[in-house]
PDB file of C-alpha atoms in Angstrom:
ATOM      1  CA  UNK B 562      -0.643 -40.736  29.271  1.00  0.00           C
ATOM      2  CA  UNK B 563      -0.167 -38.077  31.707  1.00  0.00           C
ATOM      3  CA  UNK B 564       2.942 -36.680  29.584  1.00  0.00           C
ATOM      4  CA  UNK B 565       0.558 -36.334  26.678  1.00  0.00           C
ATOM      5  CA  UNK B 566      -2.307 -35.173  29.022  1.00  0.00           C
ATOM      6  CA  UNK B 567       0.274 -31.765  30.005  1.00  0.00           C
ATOM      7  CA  UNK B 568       1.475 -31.598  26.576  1.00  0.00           C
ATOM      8  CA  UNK B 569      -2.176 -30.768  24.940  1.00  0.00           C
ATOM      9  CA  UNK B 570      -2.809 -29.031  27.566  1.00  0.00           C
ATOM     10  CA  UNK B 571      -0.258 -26.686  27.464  1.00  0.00           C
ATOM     11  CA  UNK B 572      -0.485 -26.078  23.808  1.00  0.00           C
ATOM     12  CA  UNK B 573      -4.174 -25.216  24.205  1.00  0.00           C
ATOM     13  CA  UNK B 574      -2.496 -21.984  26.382  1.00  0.00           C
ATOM     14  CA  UNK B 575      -0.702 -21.409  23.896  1.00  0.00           C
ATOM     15  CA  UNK B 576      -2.987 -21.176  21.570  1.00  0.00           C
ATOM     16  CA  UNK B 577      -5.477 -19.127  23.677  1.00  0.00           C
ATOM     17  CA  UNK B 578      -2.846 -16.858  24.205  1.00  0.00           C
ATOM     18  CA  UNK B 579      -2.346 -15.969  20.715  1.00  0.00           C
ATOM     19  CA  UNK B 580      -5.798 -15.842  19.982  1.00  0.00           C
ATOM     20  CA  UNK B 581      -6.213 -13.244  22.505  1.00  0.00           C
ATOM     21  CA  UNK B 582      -3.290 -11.445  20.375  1.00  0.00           C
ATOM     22  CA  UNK B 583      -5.016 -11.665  17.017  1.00  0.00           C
ATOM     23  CA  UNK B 584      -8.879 -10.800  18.189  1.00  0.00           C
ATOM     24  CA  UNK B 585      -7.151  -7.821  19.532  1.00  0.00           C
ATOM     25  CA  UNK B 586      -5.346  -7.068  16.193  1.00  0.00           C
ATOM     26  CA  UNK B 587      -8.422  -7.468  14.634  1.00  0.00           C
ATOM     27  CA  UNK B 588     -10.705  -5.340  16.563  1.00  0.00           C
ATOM     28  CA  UNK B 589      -7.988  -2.496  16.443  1.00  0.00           C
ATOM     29  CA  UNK B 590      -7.858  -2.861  12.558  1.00  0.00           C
ATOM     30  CA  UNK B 591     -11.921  -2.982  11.870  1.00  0.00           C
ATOM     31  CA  UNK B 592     -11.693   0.336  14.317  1.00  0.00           C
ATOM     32  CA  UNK B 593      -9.543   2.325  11.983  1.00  0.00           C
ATOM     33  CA  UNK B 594     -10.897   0.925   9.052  1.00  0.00           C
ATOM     34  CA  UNK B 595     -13.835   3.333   9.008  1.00  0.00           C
ATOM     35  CA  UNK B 596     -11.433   6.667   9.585  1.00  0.00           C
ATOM     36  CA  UNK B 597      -9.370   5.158   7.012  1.00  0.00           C
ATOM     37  CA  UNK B 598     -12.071   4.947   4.502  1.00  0.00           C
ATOM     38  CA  UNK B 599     -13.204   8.381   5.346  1.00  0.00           C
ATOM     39  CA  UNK B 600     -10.007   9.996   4.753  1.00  0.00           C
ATOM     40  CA  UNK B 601     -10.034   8.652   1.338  1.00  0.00           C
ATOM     41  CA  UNK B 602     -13.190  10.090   0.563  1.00  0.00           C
ATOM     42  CA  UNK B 603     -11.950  13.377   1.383  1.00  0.00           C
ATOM     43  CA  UNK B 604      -9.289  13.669  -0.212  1.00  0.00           C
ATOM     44  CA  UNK B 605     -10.011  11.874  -3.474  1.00  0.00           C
ATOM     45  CA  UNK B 606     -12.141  14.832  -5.141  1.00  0.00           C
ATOM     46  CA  UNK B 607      -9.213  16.890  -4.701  1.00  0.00           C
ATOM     47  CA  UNK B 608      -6.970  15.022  -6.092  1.00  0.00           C
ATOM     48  CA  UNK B 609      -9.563  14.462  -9.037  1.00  0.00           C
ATOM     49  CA  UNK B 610     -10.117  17.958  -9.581  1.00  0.00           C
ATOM     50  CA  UNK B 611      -6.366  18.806  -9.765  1.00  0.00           C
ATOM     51  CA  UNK B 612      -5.782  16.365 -11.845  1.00  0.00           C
ATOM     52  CA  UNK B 613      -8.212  17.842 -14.313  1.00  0.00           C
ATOM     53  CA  UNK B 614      -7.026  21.337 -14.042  1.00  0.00           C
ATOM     54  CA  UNK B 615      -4.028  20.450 -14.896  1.00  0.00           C
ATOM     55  CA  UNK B 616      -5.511  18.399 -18.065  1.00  0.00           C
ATOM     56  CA  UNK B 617      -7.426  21.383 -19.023  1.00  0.00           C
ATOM     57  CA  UNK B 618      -4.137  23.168 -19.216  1.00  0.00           C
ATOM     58  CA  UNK B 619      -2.861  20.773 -20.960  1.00  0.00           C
ATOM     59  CA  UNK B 620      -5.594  20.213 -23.635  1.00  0.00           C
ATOM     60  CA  UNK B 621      -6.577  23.812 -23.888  1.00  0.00           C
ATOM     61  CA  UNK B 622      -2.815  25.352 -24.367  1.00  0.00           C
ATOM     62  CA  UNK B 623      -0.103  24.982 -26.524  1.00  0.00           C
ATOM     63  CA  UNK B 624       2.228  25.055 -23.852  1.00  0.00           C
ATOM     64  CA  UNK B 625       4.721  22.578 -23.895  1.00  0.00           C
ATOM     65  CA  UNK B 626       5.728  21.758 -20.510  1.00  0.00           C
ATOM     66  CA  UNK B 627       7.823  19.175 -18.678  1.00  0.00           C
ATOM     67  CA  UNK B 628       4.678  18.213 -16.278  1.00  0.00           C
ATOM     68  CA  UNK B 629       2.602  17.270 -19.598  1.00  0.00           C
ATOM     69  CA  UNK B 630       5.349  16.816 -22.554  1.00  0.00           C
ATOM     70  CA  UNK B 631       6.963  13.436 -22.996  1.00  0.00           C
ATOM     71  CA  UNK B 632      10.556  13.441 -22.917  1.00  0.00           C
ATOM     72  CA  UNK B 633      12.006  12.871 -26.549  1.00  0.00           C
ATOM     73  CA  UNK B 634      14.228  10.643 -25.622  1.00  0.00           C
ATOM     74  CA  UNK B 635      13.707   9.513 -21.778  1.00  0.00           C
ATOM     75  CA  UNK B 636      16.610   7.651 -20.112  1.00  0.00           C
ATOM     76  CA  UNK B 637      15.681   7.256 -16.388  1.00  0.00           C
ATOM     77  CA  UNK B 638      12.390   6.358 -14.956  1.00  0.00           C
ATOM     78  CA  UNK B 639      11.138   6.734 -10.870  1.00  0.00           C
ATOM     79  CA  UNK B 640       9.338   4.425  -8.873  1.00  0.00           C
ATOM     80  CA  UNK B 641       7.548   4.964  -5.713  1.00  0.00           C
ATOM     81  CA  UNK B 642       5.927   1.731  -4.328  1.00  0.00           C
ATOM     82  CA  UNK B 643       3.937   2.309  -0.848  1.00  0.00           C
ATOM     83  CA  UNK B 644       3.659  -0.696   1.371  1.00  0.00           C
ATOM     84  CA  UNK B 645       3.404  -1.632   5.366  1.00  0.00           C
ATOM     85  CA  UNK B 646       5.594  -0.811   7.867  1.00  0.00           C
ATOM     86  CA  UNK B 647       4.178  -4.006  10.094  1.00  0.00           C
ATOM     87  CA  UNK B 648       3.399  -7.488   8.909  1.00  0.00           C
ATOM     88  CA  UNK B 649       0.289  -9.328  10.135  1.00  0.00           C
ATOM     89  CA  UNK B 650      -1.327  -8.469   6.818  1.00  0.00           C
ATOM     90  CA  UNK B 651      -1.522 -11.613   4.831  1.00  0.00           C
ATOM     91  CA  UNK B 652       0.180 -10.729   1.562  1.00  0.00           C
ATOM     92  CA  UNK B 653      -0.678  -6.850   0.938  1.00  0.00           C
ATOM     93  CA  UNK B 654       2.934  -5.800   1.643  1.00  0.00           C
ATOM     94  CA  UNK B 655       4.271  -8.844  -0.750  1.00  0.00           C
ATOM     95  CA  UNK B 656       1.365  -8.534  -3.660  1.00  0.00           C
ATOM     96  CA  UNK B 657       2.708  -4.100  -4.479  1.00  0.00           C
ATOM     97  CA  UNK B 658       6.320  -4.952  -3.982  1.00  0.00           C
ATOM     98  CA  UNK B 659       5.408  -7.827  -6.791  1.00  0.00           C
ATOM     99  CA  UNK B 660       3.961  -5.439  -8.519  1.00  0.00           C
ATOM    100  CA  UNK B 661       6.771  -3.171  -8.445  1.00  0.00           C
ATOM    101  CA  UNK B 662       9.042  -5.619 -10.186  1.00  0.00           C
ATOM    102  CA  UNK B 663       6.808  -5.668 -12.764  1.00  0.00           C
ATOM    103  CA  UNK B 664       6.527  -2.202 -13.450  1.00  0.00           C
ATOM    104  CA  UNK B 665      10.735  -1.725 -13.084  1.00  0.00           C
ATOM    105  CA  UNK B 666      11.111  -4.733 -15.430  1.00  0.00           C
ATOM    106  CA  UNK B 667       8.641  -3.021 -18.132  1.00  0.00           C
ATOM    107  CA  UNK B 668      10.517  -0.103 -17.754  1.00  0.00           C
ATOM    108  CA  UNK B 669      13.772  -1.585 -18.166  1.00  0.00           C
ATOM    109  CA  UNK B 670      12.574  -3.321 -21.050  1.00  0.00           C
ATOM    110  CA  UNK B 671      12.160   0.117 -22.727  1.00  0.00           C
ATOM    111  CA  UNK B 672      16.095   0.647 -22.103  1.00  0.00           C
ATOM    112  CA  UNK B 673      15.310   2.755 -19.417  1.00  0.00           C
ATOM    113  CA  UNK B 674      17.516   3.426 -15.860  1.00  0.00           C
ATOM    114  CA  UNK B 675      14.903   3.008 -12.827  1.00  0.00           C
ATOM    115  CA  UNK B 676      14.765   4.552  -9.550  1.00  0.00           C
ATOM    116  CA  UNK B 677      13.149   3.382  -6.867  1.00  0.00           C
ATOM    117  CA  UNK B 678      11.822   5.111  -4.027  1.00  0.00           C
ATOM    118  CA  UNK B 679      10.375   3.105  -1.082  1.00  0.00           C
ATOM    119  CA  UNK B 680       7.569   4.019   1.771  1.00  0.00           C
ATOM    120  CA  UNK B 681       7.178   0.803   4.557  1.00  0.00           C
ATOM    121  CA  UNK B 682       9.316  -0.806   6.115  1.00  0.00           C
ATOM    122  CA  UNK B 683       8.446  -3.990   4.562  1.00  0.00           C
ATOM    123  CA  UNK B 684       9.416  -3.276   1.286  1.00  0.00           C
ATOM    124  CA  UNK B 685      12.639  -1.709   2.561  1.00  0.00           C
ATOM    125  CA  UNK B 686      13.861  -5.078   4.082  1.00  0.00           C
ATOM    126  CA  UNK B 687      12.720  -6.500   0.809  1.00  0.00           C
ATOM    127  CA  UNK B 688      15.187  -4.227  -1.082  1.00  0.00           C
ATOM    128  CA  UNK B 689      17.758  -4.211   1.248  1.00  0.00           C
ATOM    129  CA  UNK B 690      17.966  -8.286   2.227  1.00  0.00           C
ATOM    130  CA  UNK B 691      18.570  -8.692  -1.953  1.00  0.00           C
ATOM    131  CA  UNK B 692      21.230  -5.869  -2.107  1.00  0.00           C
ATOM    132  CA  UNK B 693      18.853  -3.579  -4.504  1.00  0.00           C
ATOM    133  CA  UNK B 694      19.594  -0.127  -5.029  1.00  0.00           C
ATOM    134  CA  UNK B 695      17.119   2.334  -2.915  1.00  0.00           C
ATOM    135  CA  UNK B 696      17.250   6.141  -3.794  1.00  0.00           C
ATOM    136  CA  UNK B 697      15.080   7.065  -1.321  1.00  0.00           C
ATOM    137  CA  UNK B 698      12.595   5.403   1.421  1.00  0.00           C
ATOM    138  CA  UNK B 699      10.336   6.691   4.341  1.00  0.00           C
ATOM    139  CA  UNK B 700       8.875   4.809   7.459  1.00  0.00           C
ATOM    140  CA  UNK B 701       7.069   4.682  10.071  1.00  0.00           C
ATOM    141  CA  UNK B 702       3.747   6.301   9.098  1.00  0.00           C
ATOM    142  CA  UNK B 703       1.988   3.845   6.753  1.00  0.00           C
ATOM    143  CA  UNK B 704      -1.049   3.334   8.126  1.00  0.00           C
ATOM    144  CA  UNK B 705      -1.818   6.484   9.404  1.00  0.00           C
ATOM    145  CA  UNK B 706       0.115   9.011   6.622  1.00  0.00           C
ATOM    146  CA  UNK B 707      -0.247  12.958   7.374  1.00  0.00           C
ATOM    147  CA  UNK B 708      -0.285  15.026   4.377  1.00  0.00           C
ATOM    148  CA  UNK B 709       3.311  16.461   5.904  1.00  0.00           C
ATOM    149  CA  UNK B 710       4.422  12.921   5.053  1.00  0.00           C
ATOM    150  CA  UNK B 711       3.074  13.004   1.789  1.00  0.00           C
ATOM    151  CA  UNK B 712       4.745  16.858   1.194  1.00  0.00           C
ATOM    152  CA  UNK B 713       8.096  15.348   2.043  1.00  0.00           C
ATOM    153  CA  UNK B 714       7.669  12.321  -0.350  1.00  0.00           C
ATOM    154  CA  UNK B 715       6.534  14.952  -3.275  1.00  0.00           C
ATOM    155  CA  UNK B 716       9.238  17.358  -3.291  1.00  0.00           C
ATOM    156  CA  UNK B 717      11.964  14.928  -2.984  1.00  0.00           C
ATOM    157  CA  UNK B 718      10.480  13.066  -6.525  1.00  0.00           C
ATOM    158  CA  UNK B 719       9.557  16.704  -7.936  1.00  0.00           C
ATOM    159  CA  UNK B 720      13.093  17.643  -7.235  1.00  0.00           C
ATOM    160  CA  UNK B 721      14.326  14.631  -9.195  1.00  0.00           C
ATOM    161  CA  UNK B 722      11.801  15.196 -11.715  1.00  0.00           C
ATOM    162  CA  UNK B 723      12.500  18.452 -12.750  1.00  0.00           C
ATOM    163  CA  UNK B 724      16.463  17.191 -13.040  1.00  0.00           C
ATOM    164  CA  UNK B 725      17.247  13.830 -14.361  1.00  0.00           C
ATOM    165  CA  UNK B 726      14.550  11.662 -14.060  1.00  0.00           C
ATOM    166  CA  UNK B 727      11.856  12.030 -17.043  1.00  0.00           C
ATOM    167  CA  UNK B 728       9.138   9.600 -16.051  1.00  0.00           C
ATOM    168  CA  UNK B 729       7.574   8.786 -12.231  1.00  0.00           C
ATOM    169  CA  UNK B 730       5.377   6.132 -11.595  1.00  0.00           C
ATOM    170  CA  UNK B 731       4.031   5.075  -8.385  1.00  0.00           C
ATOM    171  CA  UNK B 732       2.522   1.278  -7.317  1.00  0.00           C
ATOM    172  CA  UNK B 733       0.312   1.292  -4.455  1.00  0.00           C
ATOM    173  CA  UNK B 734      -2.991  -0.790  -3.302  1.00  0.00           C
ATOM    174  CA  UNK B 735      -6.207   0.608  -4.206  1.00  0.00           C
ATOM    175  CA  UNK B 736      -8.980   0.116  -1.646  1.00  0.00           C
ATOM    176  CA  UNK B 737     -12.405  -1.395  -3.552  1.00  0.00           C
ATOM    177  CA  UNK B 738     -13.954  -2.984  -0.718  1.00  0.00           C
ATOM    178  CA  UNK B 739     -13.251  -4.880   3.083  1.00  0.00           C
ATOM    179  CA  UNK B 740     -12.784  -8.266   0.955  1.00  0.00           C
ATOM    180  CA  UNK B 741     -10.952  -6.629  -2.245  1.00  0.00           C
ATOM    181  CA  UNK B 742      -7.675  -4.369  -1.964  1.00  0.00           C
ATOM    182  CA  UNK B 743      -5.836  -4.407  -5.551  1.00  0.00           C
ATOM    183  CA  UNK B 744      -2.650  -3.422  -6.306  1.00  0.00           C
ATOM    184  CA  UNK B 745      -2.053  -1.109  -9.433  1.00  0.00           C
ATOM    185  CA  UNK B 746       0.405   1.450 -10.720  1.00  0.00           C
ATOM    186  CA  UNK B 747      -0.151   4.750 -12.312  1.00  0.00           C
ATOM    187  CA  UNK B 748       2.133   7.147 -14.084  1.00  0.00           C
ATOM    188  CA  UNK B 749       2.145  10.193 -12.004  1.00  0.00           C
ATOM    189  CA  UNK B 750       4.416  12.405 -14.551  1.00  0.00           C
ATOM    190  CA  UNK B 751       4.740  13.120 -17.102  1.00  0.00           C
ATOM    191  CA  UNK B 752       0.696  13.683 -16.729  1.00  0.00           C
ATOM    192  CA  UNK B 753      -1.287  10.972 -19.510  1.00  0.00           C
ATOM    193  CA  UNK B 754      -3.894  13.089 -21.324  1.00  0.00           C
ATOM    194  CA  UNK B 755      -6.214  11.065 -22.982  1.00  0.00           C
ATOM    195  CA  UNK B 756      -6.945  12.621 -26.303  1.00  0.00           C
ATOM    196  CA  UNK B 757     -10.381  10.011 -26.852  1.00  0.00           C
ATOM    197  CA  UNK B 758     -11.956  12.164 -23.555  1.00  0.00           C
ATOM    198  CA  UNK B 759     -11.029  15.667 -25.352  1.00  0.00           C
ATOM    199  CA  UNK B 760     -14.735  16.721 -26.684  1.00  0.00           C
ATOM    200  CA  UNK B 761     -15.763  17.840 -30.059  1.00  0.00           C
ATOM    201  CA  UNK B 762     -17.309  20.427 -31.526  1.00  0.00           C
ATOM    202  CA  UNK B 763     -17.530  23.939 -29.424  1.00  0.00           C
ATOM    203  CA  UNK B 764     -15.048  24.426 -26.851  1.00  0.00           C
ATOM    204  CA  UNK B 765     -15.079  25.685 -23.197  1.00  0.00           C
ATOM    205  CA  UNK B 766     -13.588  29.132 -23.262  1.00  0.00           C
ATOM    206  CA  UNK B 767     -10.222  28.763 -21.133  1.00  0.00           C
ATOM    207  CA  UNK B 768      -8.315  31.537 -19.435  1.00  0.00           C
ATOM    208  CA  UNK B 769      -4.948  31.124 -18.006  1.00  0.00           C
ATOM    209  CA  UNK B 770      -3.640  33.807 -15.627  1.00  0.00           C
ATOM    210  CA  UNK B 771      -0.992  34.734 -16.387  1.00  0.00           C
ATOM    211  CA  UNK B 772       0.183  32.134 -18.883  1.00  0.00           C
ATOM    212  CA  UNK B 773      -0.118  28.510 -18.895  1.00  0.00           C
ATOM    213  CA  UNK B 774       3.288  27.446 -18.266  1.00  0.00           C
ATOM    214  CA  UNK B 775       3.269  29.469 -15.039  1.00  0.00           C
ATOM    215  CA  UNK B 776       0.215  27.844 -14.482  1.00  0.00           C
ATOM    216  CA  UNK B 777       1.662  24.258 -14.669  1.00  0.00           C
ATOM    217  CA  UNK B 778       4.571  25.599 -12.710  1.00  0.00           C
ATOM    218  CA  UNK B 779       2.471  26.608 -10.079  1.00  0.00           C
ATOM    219  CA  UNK B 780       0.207  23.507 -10.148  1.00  0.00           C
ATOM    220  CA  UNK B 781       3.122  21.130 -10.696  1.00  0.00           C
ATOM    221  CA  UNK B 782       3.988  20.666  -6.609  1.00  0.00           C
ATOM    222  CA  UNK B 783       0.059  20.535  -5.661  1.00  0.00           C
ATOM    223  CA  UNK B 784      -0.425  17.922  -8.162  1.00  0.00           C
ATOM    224  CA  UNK B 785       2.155  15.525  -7.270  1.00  0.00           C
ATOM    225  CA  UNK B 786       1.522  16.243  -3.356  1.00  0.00           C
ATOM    226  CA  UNK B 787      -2.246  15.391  -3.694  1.00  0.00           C
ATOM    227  CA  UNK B 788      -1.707  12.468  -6.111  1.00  0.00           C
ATOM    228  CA  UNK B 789       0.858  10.739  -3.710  1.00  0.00           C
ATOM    229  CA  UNK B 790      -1.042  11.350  -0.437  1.00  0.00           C
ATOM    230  CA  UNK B 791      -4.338  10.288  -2.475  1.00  0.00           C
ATOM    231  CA  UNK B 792      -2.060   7.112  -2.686  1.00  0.00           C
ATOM    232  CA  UNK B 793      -1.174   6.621   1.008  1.00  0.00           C
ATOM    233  CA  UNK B 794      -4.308   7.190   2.169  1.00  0.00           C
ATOM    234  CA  UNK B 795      -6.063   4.491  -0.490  1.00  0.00           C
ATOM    235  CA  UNK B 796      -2.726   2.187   0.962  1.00  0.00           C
ATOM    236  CA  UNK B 797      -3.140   3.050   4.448  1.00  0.00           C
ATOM    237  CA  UNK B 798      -7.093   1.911   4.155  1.00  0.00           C
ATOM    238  CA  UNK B 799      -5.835  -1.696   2.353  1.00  0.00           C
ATOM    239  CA  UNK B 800      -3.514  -2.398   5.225  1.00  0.00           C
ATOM    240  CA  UNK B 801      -6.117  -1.941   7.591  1.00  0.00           C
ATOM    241  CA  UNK B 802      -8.573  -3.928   5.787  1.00  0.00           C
ATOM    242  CA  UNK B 803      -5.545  -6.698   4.730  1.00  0.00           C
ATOM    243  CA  UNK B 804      -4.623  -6.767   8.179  1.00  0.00           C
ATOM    244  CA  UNK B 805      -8.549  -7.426   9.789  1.00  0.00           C
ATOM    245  CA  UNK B 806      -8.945 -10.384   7.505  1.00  0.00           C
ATOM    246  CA  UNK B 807      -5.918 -11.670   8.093  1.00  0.00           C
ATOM    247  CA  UNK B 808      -6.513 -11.391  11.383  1.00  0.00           C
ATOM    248  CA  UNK B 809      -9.844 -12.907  11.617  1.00  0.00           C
ATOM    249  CA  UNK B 810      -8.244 -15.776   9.717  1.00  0.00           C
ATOM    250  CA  UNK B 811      -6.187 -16.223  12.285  1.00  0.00           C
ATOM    251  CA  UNK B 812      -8.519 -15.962  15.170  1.00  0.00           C
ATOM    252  CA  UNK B 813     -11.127 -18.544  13.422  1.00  0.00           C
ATOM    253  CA  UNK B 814      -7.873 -20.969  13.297  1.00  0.00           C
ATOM    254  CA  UNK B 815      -7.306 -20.681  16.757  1.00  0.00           C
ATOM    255  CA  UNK B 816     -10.397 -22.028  17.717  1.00  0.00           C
ATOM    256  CA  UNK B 817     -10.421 -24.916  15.538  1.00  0.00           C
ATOM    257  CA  UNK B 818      -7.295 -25.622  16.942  1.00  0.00           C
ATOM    258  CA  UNK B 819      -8.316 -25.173  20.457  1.00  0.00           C
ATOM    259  CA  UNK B 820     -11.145 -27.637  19.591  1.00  0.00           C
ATOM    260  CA  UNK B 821      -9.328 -30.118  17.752  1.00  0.00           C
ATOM    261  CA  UNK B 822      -6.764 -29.906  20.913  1.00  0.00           C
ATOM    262  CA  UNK B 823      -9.424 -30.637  23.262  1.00  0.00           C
ATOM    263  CA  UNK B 824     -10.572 -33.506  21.398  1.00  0.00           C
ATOM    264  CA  UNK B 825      -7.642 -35.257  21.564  1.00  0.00           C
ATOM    265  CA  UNK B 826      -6.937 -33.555  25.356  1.00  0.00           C
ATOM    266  CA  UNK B 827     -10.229 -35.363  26.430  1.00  0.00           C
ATOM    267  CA  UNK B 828      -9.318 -38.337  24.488  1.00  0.00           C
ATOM    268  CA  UNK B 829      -6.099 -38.606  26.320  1.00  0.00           C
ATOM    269  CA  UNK B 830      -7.535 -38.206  29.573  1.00  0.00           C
ATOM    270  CA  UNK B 831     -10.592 -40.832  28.695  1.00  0.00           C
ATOM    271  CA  UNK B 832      -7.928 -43.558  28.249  1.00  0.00           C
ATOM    272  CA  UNK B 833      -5.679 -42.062  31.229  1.00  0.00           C
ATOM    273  CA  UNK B 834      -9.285 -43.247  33.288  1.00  0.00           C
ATOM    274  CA  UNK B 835      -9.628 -46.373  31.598  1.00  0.00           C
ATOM    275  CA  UNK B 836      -5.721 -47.554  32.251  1.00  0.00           C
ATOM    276  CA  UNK B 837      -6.334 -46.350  35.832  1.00  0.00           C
ATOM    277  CA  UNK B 838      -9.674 -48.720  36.236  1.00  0.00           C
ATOM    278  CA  UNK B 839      -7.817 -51.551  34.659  1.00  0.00           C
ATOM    279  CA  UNK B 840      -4.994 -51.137  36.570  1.00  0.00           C
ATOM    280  CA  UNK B 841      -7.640 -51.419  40.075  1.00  0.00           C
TER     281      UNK B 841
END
């Protein structure tokens, strides 16, 4: 009995010990939820508002240019997916690299070459444990991205954009809520105008200074630099969030645990007694 005694007792350390670990995770992750979440709401009107310049120029011109104008005949596609550089986040790394492979096999299935561009260290040992082709990947800032981070990200997939890719999409985790992070993907270029939203009757008087494809040439770095920080910073929120409820998961586990140990800890010593009294 006293074998089993040391035995609960010592896994009730144990499990203390990692509790401690995940309250702290936890607390650290509801702490830079908030900044998260406030970073997002700064830069998301931006990104809104470039996007519909460059629709205007788009909808207003005849200008055909490669930021807005389909490729006739498109033969390779990018794809940027954004996940965590840690784990500890229940399955928001997992649930965009899944949905990833569902974008590159739609793509495929349009006879198309892919490309894929990583940011996190997770899904960069996901790529590289299988033997998949990666073009490109960046770590070490995914929960807190600068908009340096995002620059460098941009003009590597403008660079490839303007030369042999014709299509970039990027799959990252949208934050909706602290219970609900969704993944989704979005075409980034060539730029989807939706001709339903284009309004009738009388039109708004556009000017373009000094042309419109100078215009789009001009706009075309901004756009994809705001669209893909936009990105991290809605990712770098999810992670935050992913990783406080998984945490807290964790933590309420631990103490059932630690109860349920000292339960049978108690028991264990109860009959220890009653041997020892039987034994007198």
């Amino acid at each position: 009995m006293g074998a089993q005694l040391r035995i609960y007792r010592r896994r009730i350390r144990s499990v203390k010990a990692t509790k401690k670990i995940t309250k702290a995770m936890e607390l650290i992750s509801a702490s830079r939820i908030v900044k998260a979440q406030q970073r997002v709401a700064a830069s998301s009107p931006y990104a809104n508002e470039l996007t519909n310049a460059v629709t205007a120029v788009a909808m207003y011109s005849n200008t055909n240019h490669a930021l807005t104008t389909p490729s006739d005949s498109p033969r390779r596609a990018a794809v940027l997916i954004i996940t965590a550089d840690r784990g500890m986040a229940g399955a928001y790394s997992n649930a965009a690299i899944k949905e990833g492979d569902l974008v590159i096999q739609s793509i495929r299935e349009r006879n198309l070459a892919t490309d894929v561009y990583l940011i996190g260290r997770k899904a960069v040992n996901f790529y590289k444990f299988r033997n998949r082709n990666i073009v490109g990947s960046w770590t070490g800032f995914s929960d807190n991205p600068t908009f340096e981070n995002a620059r460098e990200v941009a003009v590597a997939l403008t660079n490839e954009f303007l030369g042999e890719i014709d299509e970039i999409h990027i799959v990252f985790t949208t934050f909706k809520s602290m219970i609900t992070q969704e993944p989704v993907t979005a075409q980034m270029l060539p730029l989807q105008v939706d001709a339903a939203a284009k309004p009738t009757g009388l039109l708004p008087a556009y000017e373009f200074e000094p042309n419109p494809a100078e215009v789009l040439d001009s706009l075309l770095p901004r756009y994809v630099e705001a669209r893909v920080f936009n990105a991290m910073l809605q990712s770098a929120a999810s992670e935050h969030a992913a990783r406080r409820r998984a945490m807290k998961s964790a933590t309420d586990n631990a103490d059932e645990l630690i109860k349920t140990l000292t339960r049978l800890a108690n028991a264990a010593r109860q009959a220890e007694i009653t041997q020892e009294i039987s034994e007198i």
